[in-house]
Coordinates of N, CA and C in Angstrom, one line a residue:
M25 N -4.1 -32.5 72.8 CA -4.6 -33.0 74.1 C -4.1 -32.2 75.2
Q26 N -5.0 -31.8 76.2 CA -4.6 -31.1 77.3 C -4.5 -31.9 78.6
H27 N -5.5 -32.7 78.9 CA -5.5 -33.5 80.2 C -6.3 -34.7 80.0
V28 N -5.9 -35.7 80.8 CA -6.7 -36.9 81.0 C -7.0 -37.0 82.5
R29 N -8.3 -37.0 82.9 CA -8.7 -37.0 84.3 C -9.6 -38.2 84.6
D30 N -9.6 -38.5 85.9 CA -10.5 -39.5 86.3 C -11.8 -38.9 86.9
R31 N -13.0 -39.5 86.4 CA -14.2 -39.0 86.9 C -15.1 -40.2 87.2
D32 N -15.2 -40.5 88.5 CA -16.1 -41.6 88.9 C -15.7 -42.9 88.2
G33 N -14.4 -43.2 88.1 CA -14.0 -44.4 87.5 C -13.9 -44.4 86.0
L34 N -14.3 -43.3 85.3 CA -14.1 -43.2 83.9 C -13.0 -42.2 83.6
L35 N -12.4 -42.3 82.4 CA -11.4 -41.4 81.9 C -12.0 -40.3 81.1
V36 N -11.7 -39.1 81.4 CA -12.2 -37.9 80.7 C -11.0 -37.3 80.0
V37 N -11.0 -37.3 78.6 CA -10.0 -36.7 77.8 C -10.4 -35.4 77.3
E38 N -9.7 -34.3 77.7 CA -10.0 -33.0 77.4 C -9.0 -32.4 76.4
T39 N -9.5 -31.8 75.3 CA -8.7 -31.1 74.3 C -9.2 -29.6 74.3
D40 N -8.6 -28.8 73.4 CA -9.0 -27.4 73.2 C -10.4 -27.3 72.7
T41 N -10.9 -28.3 72.0 CA -12.2 -28.2 71.3 C -13.2 -29.2 71.8
Q42 N -12.8 -30.4 72.3 CA -13.8 -31.4 72.6 C -13.4 -32.1 73.9
T43 N -14.3 -32.9 74.4 CA -14.1 -33.7 75.6 C -14.7 -35.1 75.3
W44 N -14.0 -36.2 75.6 CA -14.5 -37.5 75.5 C -14.4 -38.2 76.8
T45 N -15.3 -39.2 77.0 CA -15.3 -40.1 78.2 C -15.2 -41.5 77.7
S46 N -14.2 -42.2 78.4 CA -14.0 -43.6 78.0 C -13.5 -44.4 79.2
R47 N -13.6 -45.7 79.1 CA -13.1 -46.6 80.1 C -11.6 -46.9 79.8
T48 N -11.2 -46.7 78.5 CA -9.8 -47.1 78.2 C -9.2 -45.9 77.3
V49 N -8.0 -45.6 77.6 CA -7.3 -44.6 76.8 C -5.9 -45.2 76.3
V50 N -5.6 -45.2 75.1 CA -4.3 -45.7 74.6 C -3.5 -44.4 74.4
N51 N -2.4 -44.3 75.1 CA -1.6 -43.1 75.1 C -0.4 -43.4 74.1
A52 N -0.6 -42.9 72.8 CA 0.3 -43.1 71.8 C 1.0 -41.7 71.4
T53 N 1.4 -40.9 72.4 CA 1.9 -39.6 72.1 C 3.4 -39.6 71.9
G54 N 4.1 -40.7 72.0 CA 5.5 -40.8 71.6 C 6.4 -40.0 72.5
T55 N 7.5 -39.7 72.0 CA 8.6 -39.0 72.7 C 9.2 -37.8 72.0
W56 N 8.9 -37.6 70.7 CA 9.7 -36.7 69.9 C 9.5 -35.2 70.5
T57 N 8.5 -34.9 71.1 CA 8.3 -33.5 71.6 C 9.0 -33.3 73.0
Q58 N 9.6 -34.4 73.5 CA 10.3 -34.3 74.8 C 11.8 -34.6 74.7
P59 N 12.6 -33.9 74.0 CA 14.0 -34.2 73.9 C 14.6 -34.0 75.3
F60 N 15.6 -34.9 75.6 CA 16.2 -34.9 76.9 C 17.7 -34.5 76.8
V61 N 18.1 -33.5 77.5 CA 19.5 -33.0 77.6 C 19.9 -33.0 79.0
P62 N 20.9 -33.8 79.4 CA 21.3 -33.8 80.8 C 22.0 -32.4 81.1
H63 N 22.0 -32.0 82.4 CA 22.7 -30.8 82.7 C 24.1 -31.0 83.3
Y64 N 25.0 -30.2 82.8 CA 26.4 -30.3 83.3 C 26.8 -28.9 83.7
P65 N 27.7 -28.8 84.7 CA 28.1 -27.5 85.2 C 28.7 -26.6 84.0
G66 N 28.3 -25.4 84.0 CA 28.9 -24.5 82.9 C 28.1 -24.5 81.6
Q67 N 27.1 -25.4 81.5 CA 26.4 -25.5 80.2 C 25.9 -24.2 79.7
E68 N 25.4 -23.3 80.5 CA 24.9 -22.1 80.1 C 25.9 -21.1 79.6
T69 N 27.2 -21.4 79.8 CA 28.3 -20.4 79.4 C 28.8 -20.8 78.0
F70 N 28.4 -21.9 77.5 CA 29.0 -22.3 76.2 C 28.7 -21.3 75.1
L71 N 29.7 -20.9 74.3 CA 29.5 -19.9 73.3 C 29.2 -20.4 71.9
G72 N 29.3 -21.7 71.8 CA 29.0 -22.4 70.5 C 27.6 -22.8 70.4
E73 N 27.3 -23.7 69.6 CA 25.9 -24.2 69.4 C 25.7 -25.5 70.2
Q74 N 24.5 -25.7 70.7 CA 24.1 -26.9 71.3 C 22.9 -27.4 70.6
L75 N 23.0 -28.6 70.0 CA 21.9 -29.1 69.2 C 21.5 -30.5 69.8
H76 N 20.2 -30.7 69.8 CA 19.7 -32.0 70.2 C 19.4 -32.8 68.9
T77 N 19.2 -34.1 68.9 CA 18.8 -34.9 67.8 C 17.6 -34.2 67.0
V78 N 16.7 -33.7 67.8 CA 15.5 -33.2 67.2 C 15.8 -32.0 66.3
D79 N 16.9 -31.3 66.6 CA 17.2 -30.1 65.9 C 18.2 -30.3 64.7
Y80 N 18.7 -31.5 64.5 CA 19.8 -31.8 63.6 C 19.5 -31.2 62.2
P81 N 20.4 -30.3 61.7 CA 20.1 -29.6 60.5 C 20.7 -30.3 59.2
G82 N 21.4 -31.4 59.4 CA 22.1 -32.1 58.3 C 23.6 -31.9 58.4
P83 N 24.4 -32.7 57.7 CA 25.8 -32.7 57.9 C 26.5 -31.5 57.4
E84 N 26.1 -30.9 56.4 CA 26.8 -29.7 55.8 C 26.9 -28.6 56.8
H85 N 26.0 -28.5 57.7 CA 26.0 -27.4 58.7 C 27.3 -27.5 59.6
F86 N 27.9 -28.6 59.7 CA 29.0 -28.9 60.6 C 30.4 -28.9 59.8
R87 N 30.4 -28.6 58.6 CA 31.6 -28.7 57.8 C 32.7 -27.8 58.4
G88 N 33.9 -28.4 58.6 CA 35.0 -27.7 59.1 C 35.0 -27.3 60.6
K89 N 34.0 -27.8 61.3 CA 33.9 -27.4 62.8 C 34.4 -28.5 63.7
R90 N 34.6 -28.2 64.9 CA 34.9 -29.2 65.9 C 33.7 -29.5 66.7
V91 N 33.3 -30.8 66.6 CA 32.0 -31.3 67.1 C 32.1 -32.3 68.2
I92 N 31.5 -32.1 69.3 CA 31.4 -33.1 70.4 C 30.0 -33.8 70.2
V93 N 30.0 -35.1 70.0 CA 28.8 -35.9 69.9 C 28.6 -36.7 71.2
V94 N 27.5 -36.4 71.9 CA 27.3 -37.0 73.2 C 26.2 -38.0 73.1
G95 N 26.4 -39.3 73.5 CA 25.4 -40.3 73.5 C 25.9 -41.6 73.0
G96 N 25.3 -42.7 73.6 CA 25.8 -44.0 73.3 C 24.8 -44.8 72.4
G97 N 23.9 -44.2 71.8 CA 22.9 -44.9 71.0 C 23.1 -44.8 69.5
A98 N 22.1 -45.4 68.7 CA 22.2 -45.4 67.3 C 22.3 -44.1 66.7
S99 N 21.6 -43.1 67.2 CA 21.7 -41.7 66.7 C 23.1 -41.1 66.7
A100 N 23.8 -41.3 67.8 CA 25.1 -40.8 67.9 C 26.0 -41.5 66.9
V101 N 25.9 -42.8 66.8 CA 26.7 -43.5 65.8 C 26.4 -43.0 64.4
Q102 N 25.2 -42.7 64.1 CA 24.9 -42.2 62.7 C 25.3 -40.8 62.5
F103 N 25.3 -40.0 63.5 CA 25.8 -38.6 63.4 C 27.3 -38.7 63.1
L104 N 28.0 -39.5 63.9 CA 29.5 -39.6 63.7 C 29.8 -40.1 62.3
G105 N 29.0 -41.0 61.8 CA 29.2 -41.6 60.4 C 29.0 -40.5 59.4
A106 N 28.1 -39.6 59.6 CA 27.8 -38.5 58.7 C 28.8 -37.3 58.8
L107 N 29.3 -37.1 60.0 CA 30.1 -35.9 60.3 C 31.6 -36.1 60.2
A108 N 32.1 -37.3 60.5 CA 33.5 -37.5 60.6 C 34.2 -37.1 59.3
P109 N 33.7 -37.4 58.1 CA 34.4 -37.0 56.8 C 34.4 -35.5 56.6
L110 N 33.6 -34.7 57.4 CA 33.4 -33.3 57.1 C 34.0 -32.4 58.3
A111 N 34.1 -33.0 59.5 CA 34.4 -32.2 60.7 C 35.3 -33.0 61.6
E112 N 35.9 -32.3 62.5 CA 36.6 -32.9 63.6 C 35.6 -33.4 64.7
T113 N 35.6 -34.6 65.0 CA 34.6 -35.1 65.9 C 35.2 -35.8 67.1
V114 N 34.5 -35.7 68.2 CA 34.9 -36.4 69.4 C 33.6 -37.1 69.9
W115 N 33.7 -38.4 70.2 CA 32.5 -39.1 70.7 C 32.6 -39.3 72.2
V116 N 31.6 -38.9 72.9 CA 31.5 -39.0 74.4 C 30.3 -39.8 74.8
T117 N 30.5 -40.8 75.7 CA 29.4 -41.6 76.2 C 29.6 -41.9 77.7
R118 N 28.6 -42.2 78.4 CA 28.7 -42.6 79.8 C 29.2 -44.0 80.0
R119 N 28.9 -44.9 79.0 CA 29.3 -46.3 79.2 C 30.0 -46.7 77.9
E120 N 30.8 -47.8 78.0 CA 31.5 -48.4 76.9 C 30.4 -48.9 75.9
P121 N 30.5 -48.6 74.6 CA 29.5 -49.1 73.7 C 29.6 -50.6 73.6
V122 N 28.4 -51.2 73.3 CA 28.3 -52.7 73.1 C 28.1 -52.9 71.6
W123 N 29.1 -53.4 70.9 CA 29.0 -53.6 69.5 C 28.6 -55.0 69.2
I124 N 27.8 -55.2 68.1 CA 27.5 -56.5 67.6 C 27.8 -56.6 66.1
D125 N 28.0 -57.8 65.6 CA 28.3 -57.9 64.2 C 27.3 -58.8 63.5
R126 N 26.1 -59.1 64.2 CA 25.1 -59.9 63.6 C 24.0 -59.0 63.0
D127 N 23.3 -59.5 62.0 CA 22.2 -58.8 61.4 C 21.0 -58.9 62.3
F128 N 20.2 -57.8 62.2 CA 19.0 -57.8 63.0 C 17.9 -58.6 62.3
T129 N 17.9 -59.9 62.5 CA 16.9 -60.8 61.9 C 15.7 -60.8 62.7
P130 N 14.6 -61.4 62.2 CA 13.4 -61.6 63.0 C 13.6 -62.4 64.3
E131 N 14.6 -63.3 64.3 CA 14.9 -64.1 65.5 C 15.5 -63.2 66.5
V132 N 16.4 -62.3 66.1 CA 17.1 -61.4 67.0 C 16.0 -60.4 67.6
G133 N 15.1 -60.0 66.7 CA 14.0 -59.1 67.2 C 13.2 -59.7 68.3
R134 N 12.8 -61.0 68.1 CA 12.0 -61.7 69.1 C 12.8 -61.8 70.4
E135 N 14.1 -62.1 70.3 CA 15.0 -62.1 71.5 C 15.0 -60.8 72.2
V136 N 15.1 -59.7 71.5 CA 15.1 -58.4 72.1 C 13.8 -58.1 72.8
V137 N 12.7 -58.4 72.1 CA 11.3 -58.2 72.7 C 11.2 -59.0 74.0
A138 N 11.7 -60.3 74.0 CA 11.6 -61.2 75.2 C 12.3 -60.6 76.4
K139 N 13.5 -60.0 76.1 CA 14.3 -59.4 77.2 C 13.6 -58.2 77.8
V140 N 13.0 -57.4 76.9 CA 12.3 -56.2 77.4 C 11.0 -56.7 78.2
E141 N 10.3 -57.6 77.7 CA 9.1 -58.1 78.4 C 9.4 -58.7 79.7
E142 N 10.5 -59.5 79.8 CA 10.9 -60.1 81.1 C 11.2 -59.0 82.1
R143 N 11.9 -58.0 81.7 CA 12.2 -56.9 82.7 C 11.0 -56.2 83.2
V144 N 10.0 -55.9 82.2 CA 8.8 -55.3 82.6 C 8.0 -56.2 83.6
R145 N 7.9 -57.5 83.3 CA 7.2 -58.4 84.2 C 7.8 -58.4 85.6
Q146 N 9.0 -58.1 85.7 CA 9.6 -58.0 87.0 C 9.3 -56.7 87.7
G147 N 8.6 -55.8 87.0 CA 8.3 -54.5 87.6 C 9.3 -53.5 87.5
L148 N 10.3 -53.7 86.6 CA 11.4 -52.8 86.4 C 11.2 -52.0 85.1
P149 N 11.6 -50.7 85.1 CA 11.5 -49.9 83.9 C 12.3 -50.4 82.8
P150 N 11.9 -50.3 81.5 CA 12.7 -50.7 80.4 C 14.0 -50.0 80.3
Q151 N 15.1 -50.6 79.9 CA 16.3 -50.0 79.7 C 16.4 -49.4 78.3
S152 N 17.5 -48.7 78.0 CA 17.7 -48.1 76.7 C 17.6 -49.2 75.6
V153 N 17.2 -48.7 74.4 CA 17.1 -49.6 73.3 C 18.4 -50.4 73.0
V154 N 19.6 -49.6 73.0 CA 20.8 -50.3 72.6 C 21.3 -51.2 73.7
S155 N 20.8 -51.1 74.9 CA 21.2 -52.0 76.0 C 20.8 -53.5 75.6
V156 N 19.8 -53.6 74.8 CA 19.3 -55.0 74.4 C 19.6 -55.3 73.0
T157 N 19.7 -54.2 72.1 CA 20.0 -54.5 70.7 C 21.5 -54.5 70.4
G158 N 22.3 -53.7 71.1 CA 23.7 -53.5 70.8 C 23.8 -52.5 69.6
L159 N 25.0 -52.1 69.3 CA 25.3 -51.2 68.2 C 25.9 -51.9 67.1
R160 N 25.5 -51.5 65.8 CA 26.1 -52.2 64.7 C 26.4 -51.1 63.6
L161 N 27.6 -51.1 63.1 CA 27.9 -50.2 62.0 C 27.3 -50.6 60.7
R162 N 26.6 -49.7 60.1 CA 26.1 -49.9 58.8 C 27.2 -49.6 57.7
E163 N 26.9 -49.9 56.5 CA 27.9 -49.6 55.5 C 28.2 -48.1 55.4
Q164 N 27.2 -47.3 55.6 CA 27.5 -45.8 55.5 C 28.3 -45.3 56.6
E165 N 28.5 -46.1 57.7 CA 29.4 -45.6 58.7 C 30.8 -46.2 58.7
R166 N 31.0 -47.0 57.7 CA 32.4 -47.6 57.6 C 33.5 -46.6 57.3
A167 N 33.1 -45.6 56.5 CA 34.1 -44.5 56.2 C 34.5 -43.8 57.5
A168 N 33.6 -43.5 58.3 CA 33.9 -42.9 59.6 C 34.7 -43.8 60.5
E169 N 34.5 -45.1 60.4 CA 35.3 -46.0 61.2 C 36.7 -46.0 60.8
R170 N 36.9 -45.9 59.5 CA 38.3 -45.8 58.9 C 39.0 -44.5 59.4
L171 N 38.2 -43.5 59.6 CA 38.8 -42.2 60.1 C 39.0 -42.2 61.6
G172 N 38.6 -43.3 62.3 CA 38.8 -43.4 63.7 C 37.8 -42.7 64.5
A173 N 36.6 -42.5 63.9 CA 35.5 -41.7 64.7 C 35.0 -42.5 65.9
Y174 N 35.1 -43.8 65.8 CA 34.5 -44.6 66.9 C 35.6 -45.2 67.8
A175 N 36.9 -45.1 67.4 CA 37.9 -45.7 68.2 C 38.3 -44.8 69.4
D176 N 38.2 -43.5 69.2 CA 38.6 -42.5 70.2 C 37.4 -42.1 71.1
R177 N 36.6 -43.0 71.5 CA 35.5 -42.7 72.4 C 36.0 -42.3 73.8
R178 N 35.4 -41.3 74.4 CA 35.9 -40.8 75.7 C 34.7 -40.9 76.7
P179 N 35.0 -41.0 78.0 CA 34.0 -40.9 79.0 C 33.4 -39.5 79.1
M180 N 32.3 -39.4 79.8 CA 31.6 -38.1 79.9 C 32.5 -37.1 80.5
F181 N 32.5 -35.9 80.0 CA 33.2 -34.8 80.6 C 32.6 -34.4 81.9
S182 N 33.3 -33.6 82.7 CA 32.8 -33.2 84.0 C 32.2 -31.8 84.0
S183 N 32.5 -31.0 83.0 CA 32.0 -29.6 82.9 C 32.1 -29.1 81.5
I184 N 31.3 -28.0 81.3 CA 31.4 -27.3 80.0 C 31.9 -25.9 80.2
E185 N 32.8 -25.4 79.3 CA 33.3 -24.1 79.4 C 32.9 -23.3 78.2
P186 N 33.1 -22.0 78.1 CA 32.7 -21.2 77.0 C 33.2 -21.7 75.6
D187 N 34.3 -22.3 75.6 CA 34.9 -22.7 74.3 C 35.1 -24.2 74.2
G188 N 34.5 -25.0 75.1 CA 34.8 -26.5 75.0 C 34.3 -27.2 76.2
V189 N 34.8 -28.4 76.4 CA 34.4 -29.3 77.5 C 35.6 -29.8 78.2
R190 N 35.5 -30.1 79.5 CA 36.6 -30.4 80.3 C 36.4 -31.7 81.1
W191 N 37.5 -32.5 81.1 CA 37.6 -33.7 82.0 C 38.5 -33.3 83.1
A192 N 38.7 -34.2 84.1 CA 39.6 -33.9 85.2 C 41.0 -33.7 84.7
D193 N 41.4 -34.4 83.6 CA 42.8 -34.3 83.1 C 42.9 -33.9 81.7
A194 N 41.9 -33.3 81.1 CA 42.0 -32.9 79.7 C 40.9 -31.9 79.3
F195 N 41.1 -31.2 78.2 CA 40.2 -30.2 77.7 C 40.1 -30.4 76.2
E196 N 38.9 -30.2 75.7 CA 38.7 -30.3 74.2 C 37.9 -29.1 73.8
R197 N 38.5 -28.4 72.9 CA 37.7 -27.2 72.3 C 36.6 -27.7 71.4
A198 N 35.5 -27.0 71.3 CA 34.4 -27.4 70.5 C 33.6 -26.2 70.0
D199 N 33.2 -26.3 68.8 CA 32.3 -25.3 68.2 C 30.8 -25.7 68.4
V200 N 30.6 -27.0 68.4 CA 29.2 -27.5 68.5 C 29.2 -28.7 69.5
I201 N 28.2 -28.8 70.3 CA 27.9 -30.0 71.1 C 26.6 -30.6 70.6
V202 N 26.6 -31.8 70.1 CA 25.4 -32.5 69.6 C 25.0 -33.5 70.7
W203 N 23.8 -33.2 71.3 CA 23.3 -34.0 72.4 C 22.4 -35.1 71.7
A204 N 22.9 -36.3 71.5 CA 22.2 -37.5 71.0 C 21.8 -38.3 72.3
T205 N 21.0 -37.6 73.2 CA 20.8 -38.2 74.5 C 19.3 -38.6 74.7
G206 N 18.6 -38.8 73.6 CA 17.3 -39.4 73.6 C 16.2 -38.5 74.0
F207 N 15.1 -39.2 74.4 CA 13.8 -38.5 74.6 C 13.2 -39.1 75.9
R208 N 12.2 -38.4 76.4 CA 11.4 -38.9 77.5 C 9.9 -39.0 77.0
P209 N 9.1 -39.8 77.6 CA 7.7 -39.9 77.1 C 7.0 -38.6 77.2
A210 N 6.1 -38.3 76.3 CA 5.3 -37.1 76.3 C 4.0 -37.5 77.0
I211 N 4.1 -37.4 78.4 CA 2.9 -37.9 79.2 C 2.5 -36.9 80.2
G212 N 2.9 -35.6 80.0 CA 2.5 -34.6 81.0 C 1.0 -34.5 81.2
H213 N 0.3 -34.8 80.1 CA -1.2 -34.7 80.1 C -1.8 -35.8 81.0
L214 N -1.0 -36.8 81.4 CA -1.6 -37.8 82.3 C -1.4 -37.5 83.8
A215 N -0.8 -36.3 84.1 CA -0.5 -36.0 85.5 C -1.7 -36.0 86.4
P216 N -2.9 -35.5 85.9 CA -4.0 -35.5 86.8 C -4.4 -36.9 87.3
L217 N -4.0 -37.9 86.7 CA -4.4 -39.3 87.1 C -3.5 -39.8 88.3
H218 N -2.4 -39.1 88.6 CA -1.5 -39.4 89.7 C -1.1 -40.9 89.6
L219 N -0.6 -41.3 88.5 CA -0.2 -42.6 88.3 C 1.1 -42.8 89.1
R220 N 1.3 -44.1 89.5 CA 2.5 -44.4 90.3 C 3.2 -45.6 89.7
S221 N 4.6 -45.5 89.6 CA 5.4 -46.6 89.2 C 5.6 -47.5 90.4
P222 N 6.2 -48.7 90.3 CA 6.5 -49.6 91.4 C 7.3 -48.8 92.5
A223 N 8.1 -47.8 92.1 CA 8.9 -47.1 93.0 C 8.2 -45.9 93.6
R224 N 6.8 -45.9 93.4 CA 6.0 -44.9 93.9 C 6.2 -43.5 93.3
R225 N 6.8 -43.4 92.2 CA 7.0 -42.1 91.5 C 5.9 -41.9 90.5
D226 N 5.6 -40.6 90.3 CA 4.6 -40.3 89.3 C 5.3 -39.9 88.0
P227 N 5.5 -40.8 87.0 CA 6.3 -40.4 85.8 C 5.7 -39.3 85.1
A228 N 4.4 -39.1 85.0 CA 3.9 -37.9 84.3 C 4.3 -36.6 84.9
R229 N 4.2 -36.5 86.2 CA 4.7 -35.2 86.8 C 6.2 -35.1 86.8
R230 N 6.9 -36.2 86.9 CA 8.4 -36.0 86.8 C 8.8 -35.5 85.5
H231 N 8.2 -36.0 84.4 CA 8.6 -35.5 83.0 C 8.1 -34.1 82.8
D232 N 7.0 -33.8 83.3 CA 6.4 -32.5 83.2 C 7.3 -31.5 83.9
R233 N 7.8 -31.8 85.1 CA 8.7 -30.9 85.8 C 10.0 -30.7 85.0
C234 N 10.5 -31.8 84.4 CA 11.8 -31.7 83.7 C 11.6 -30.7 82.5
R235 N 10.4 -30.7 81.9 CA 10.2 -29.9 80.7 C 10.0 -28.4 81.2
R236 N 9.4 -28.2 82.4 CA 9.0 -26.8 82.7 C 9.9 -26.2 83.7
S237 N 10.8 -26.9 84.4 CA 11.6 -26.3 85.4 C 12.6 -25.3 84.8
P238 N 13.1 -24.3 85.6 CA 14.1 -23.4 85.1 C 15.4 -24.1 84.7
R239 N 15.8 -25.1 85.4 CA 17.0 -25.8 84.9 C 16.8 -26.4 83.5
A240 N 15.7 -27.1 83.3 CA 15.4 -27.7 82.0 C 15.3 -26.6 81.0
A241 N 14.8 -25.4 81.4 CA 14.7 -24.3 80.4 C 16.0 -23.9 79.9
R242 N 17.0 -24.0 80.7 CA 18.4 -23.6 80.2 C 19.0 -24.6 79.3
R243 N 18.4 -25.8 79.2 CA 19.1 -26.8 78.4 C 18.9 -26.7 76.9
L244 N 17.8 -26.2 76.5 CA 17.5 -26.1 75.1 C 17.2 -24.7 74.7
R245 N 17.7 -24.2 73.6 CA 17.3 -22.8 73.2 C 15.9 -22.8 72.5
T246 N 15.4 -21.7 72.4 CA 14.0 -21.5 71.8 C 14.1 -21.8 70.3
V247 N 13.2 -22.6 69.8 CA 13.0 -22.8 68.4 C 11.8 -22.0 68.0
S248 N 11.9 -21.0 67.2 CA 10.8 -20.1 66.9 C 9.8 -20.9 66.0
Q249 N 8.6 -20.3 66.0 CA 7.6 -20.9 65.2 C 8.0 -20.9 63.7
H250 N 8.7 -19.9 63.3 CA 9.2 -19.8 62.0 C 10.2 -20.9 61.7
D251 N 11.1 -21.2 62.6 CA 12.0 -22.3 62.4 C 11.3 -23.6 62.4
R252 N 10.3 -23.8 63.2 CA 9.6 -25.0 63.2 C 8.9 -25.3 61.8
R253 N 8.6 -24.3 61.1 CA 8.0 -24.5 59.8 C 9.1 -24.8 58.7
Q254 N 10.4 -24.7 59.1 CA 11.5 -25.0 58.2 C 12.4 -25.9 58.9
P255 N 12.1 -27.2 59.0 CA 12.9 -28.2 59.8 C 14.3 -28.2 59.4
G256 N 14.7 -27.9 58.1 CA 16.1 -28.1 57.7 C 16.9 -26.9 58.0
R257 N 16.3 -25.8 58.5 CA 17.0 -24.6 58.8 C 17.9 -24.7 60.1
P258 N 19.2 -24.3 60.1 CA 20.0 -24.4 61.3 C 19.4 -23.5 62.3
H259 N 19.4 -24.0 63.6 CA 18.9 -23.2 64.7 C 20.1 -22.5 65.4
R260 N 20.1 -21.2 65.5 CA 21.2 -20.5 66.1 C 20.7 -19.8 67.3
R261 N 21.6 -19.4 68.2 CA 21.3 -18.5 69.3 C 22.4 -17.5 69.4
P262 N 22.2 -16.3 70.0 CA 23.2 -15.3 70.1 C 24.3 -15.9 71.0
R263 N 25.6 -15.6 70.7 CA 26.7 -16.0 71.5 C 26.6 -15.4 72.9
G264 N 26.9 -16.2 73.9 CA 26.9 -15.7 75.2 C 25.6 -15.6 75.9
R265 N 24.5 -15.9 75.2 CA 23.2 -15.8 75.8 C 22.8 -17.2 76.4
P266 N 22.1 -17.2 77.6 CA 21.8 -18.5 78.1 C 20.7 -19.2 77.3
L267 N 20.6 -20.5 77.4 CA 19.6 -21.3 76.7 C 18.3 -20.8 77.2
A268 N 17.3 -20.7 76.3 CA 16.0 -20.2 76.6 C 15.0 -21.2 76.8
Q269 N 13.8 -20.8 77.3 CA 12.7 -21.7 77.6 C 12.2 -22.3 76.3
P270 N 12.2 -23.7 76.2 CA 11.7 -24.3 75.0 C 10.2 -24.2 75.0
R271 N 9.7 -24.1 73.7 CA 8.2 -24.0 73.6 C 7.6 -25.3 73.4

């Protein structure tokens, strides 16, 4: 899909090969193609690897390395569960994790949906998934818990240096930074509709700018078409080179 435009009150969906006109469009493009990596000072100088959830090559790739896992969601918890027995790990989050010890039953699911619905009815954007579901350790993460992978959580670092990350009062060397920092909606094709949120922002243009701006370009390295055909292949970049424009 290239664009969705308005034409005399109808929606025109344009692709490379066809064009459709409709009164209703269901946008089910998901988020997987829009990985989000926040920018921190010095990020371009890091000489190790920076991987996002979308690039995760499997736990063996990290054996014997020092790994910073950034993120407070289920993906970060699962990465730590897989990596703690094989590598030295440090967990970094913006907020204190909210742990739960109950099973995710249908009743809990309905409660979560009701919380999200109530927030949307108030005209507020939905919060993160774990803000309403909480975090729960599965059996496969118990070994990592015994190794202290979740006990030594740290707040977000203030900057990134060539060989690690720095807080105001501490430094941690790292070979790899894993950004388990989520995704943004893939809605750049809706930009011609000039949609507005209650805060008068155009979410389609905002996310498109994030993807195309020079700053965003430095956040993720290029994944070649060859690597895209081999999802399990570790993605590497030359040491000392800035992160390149994502495709």
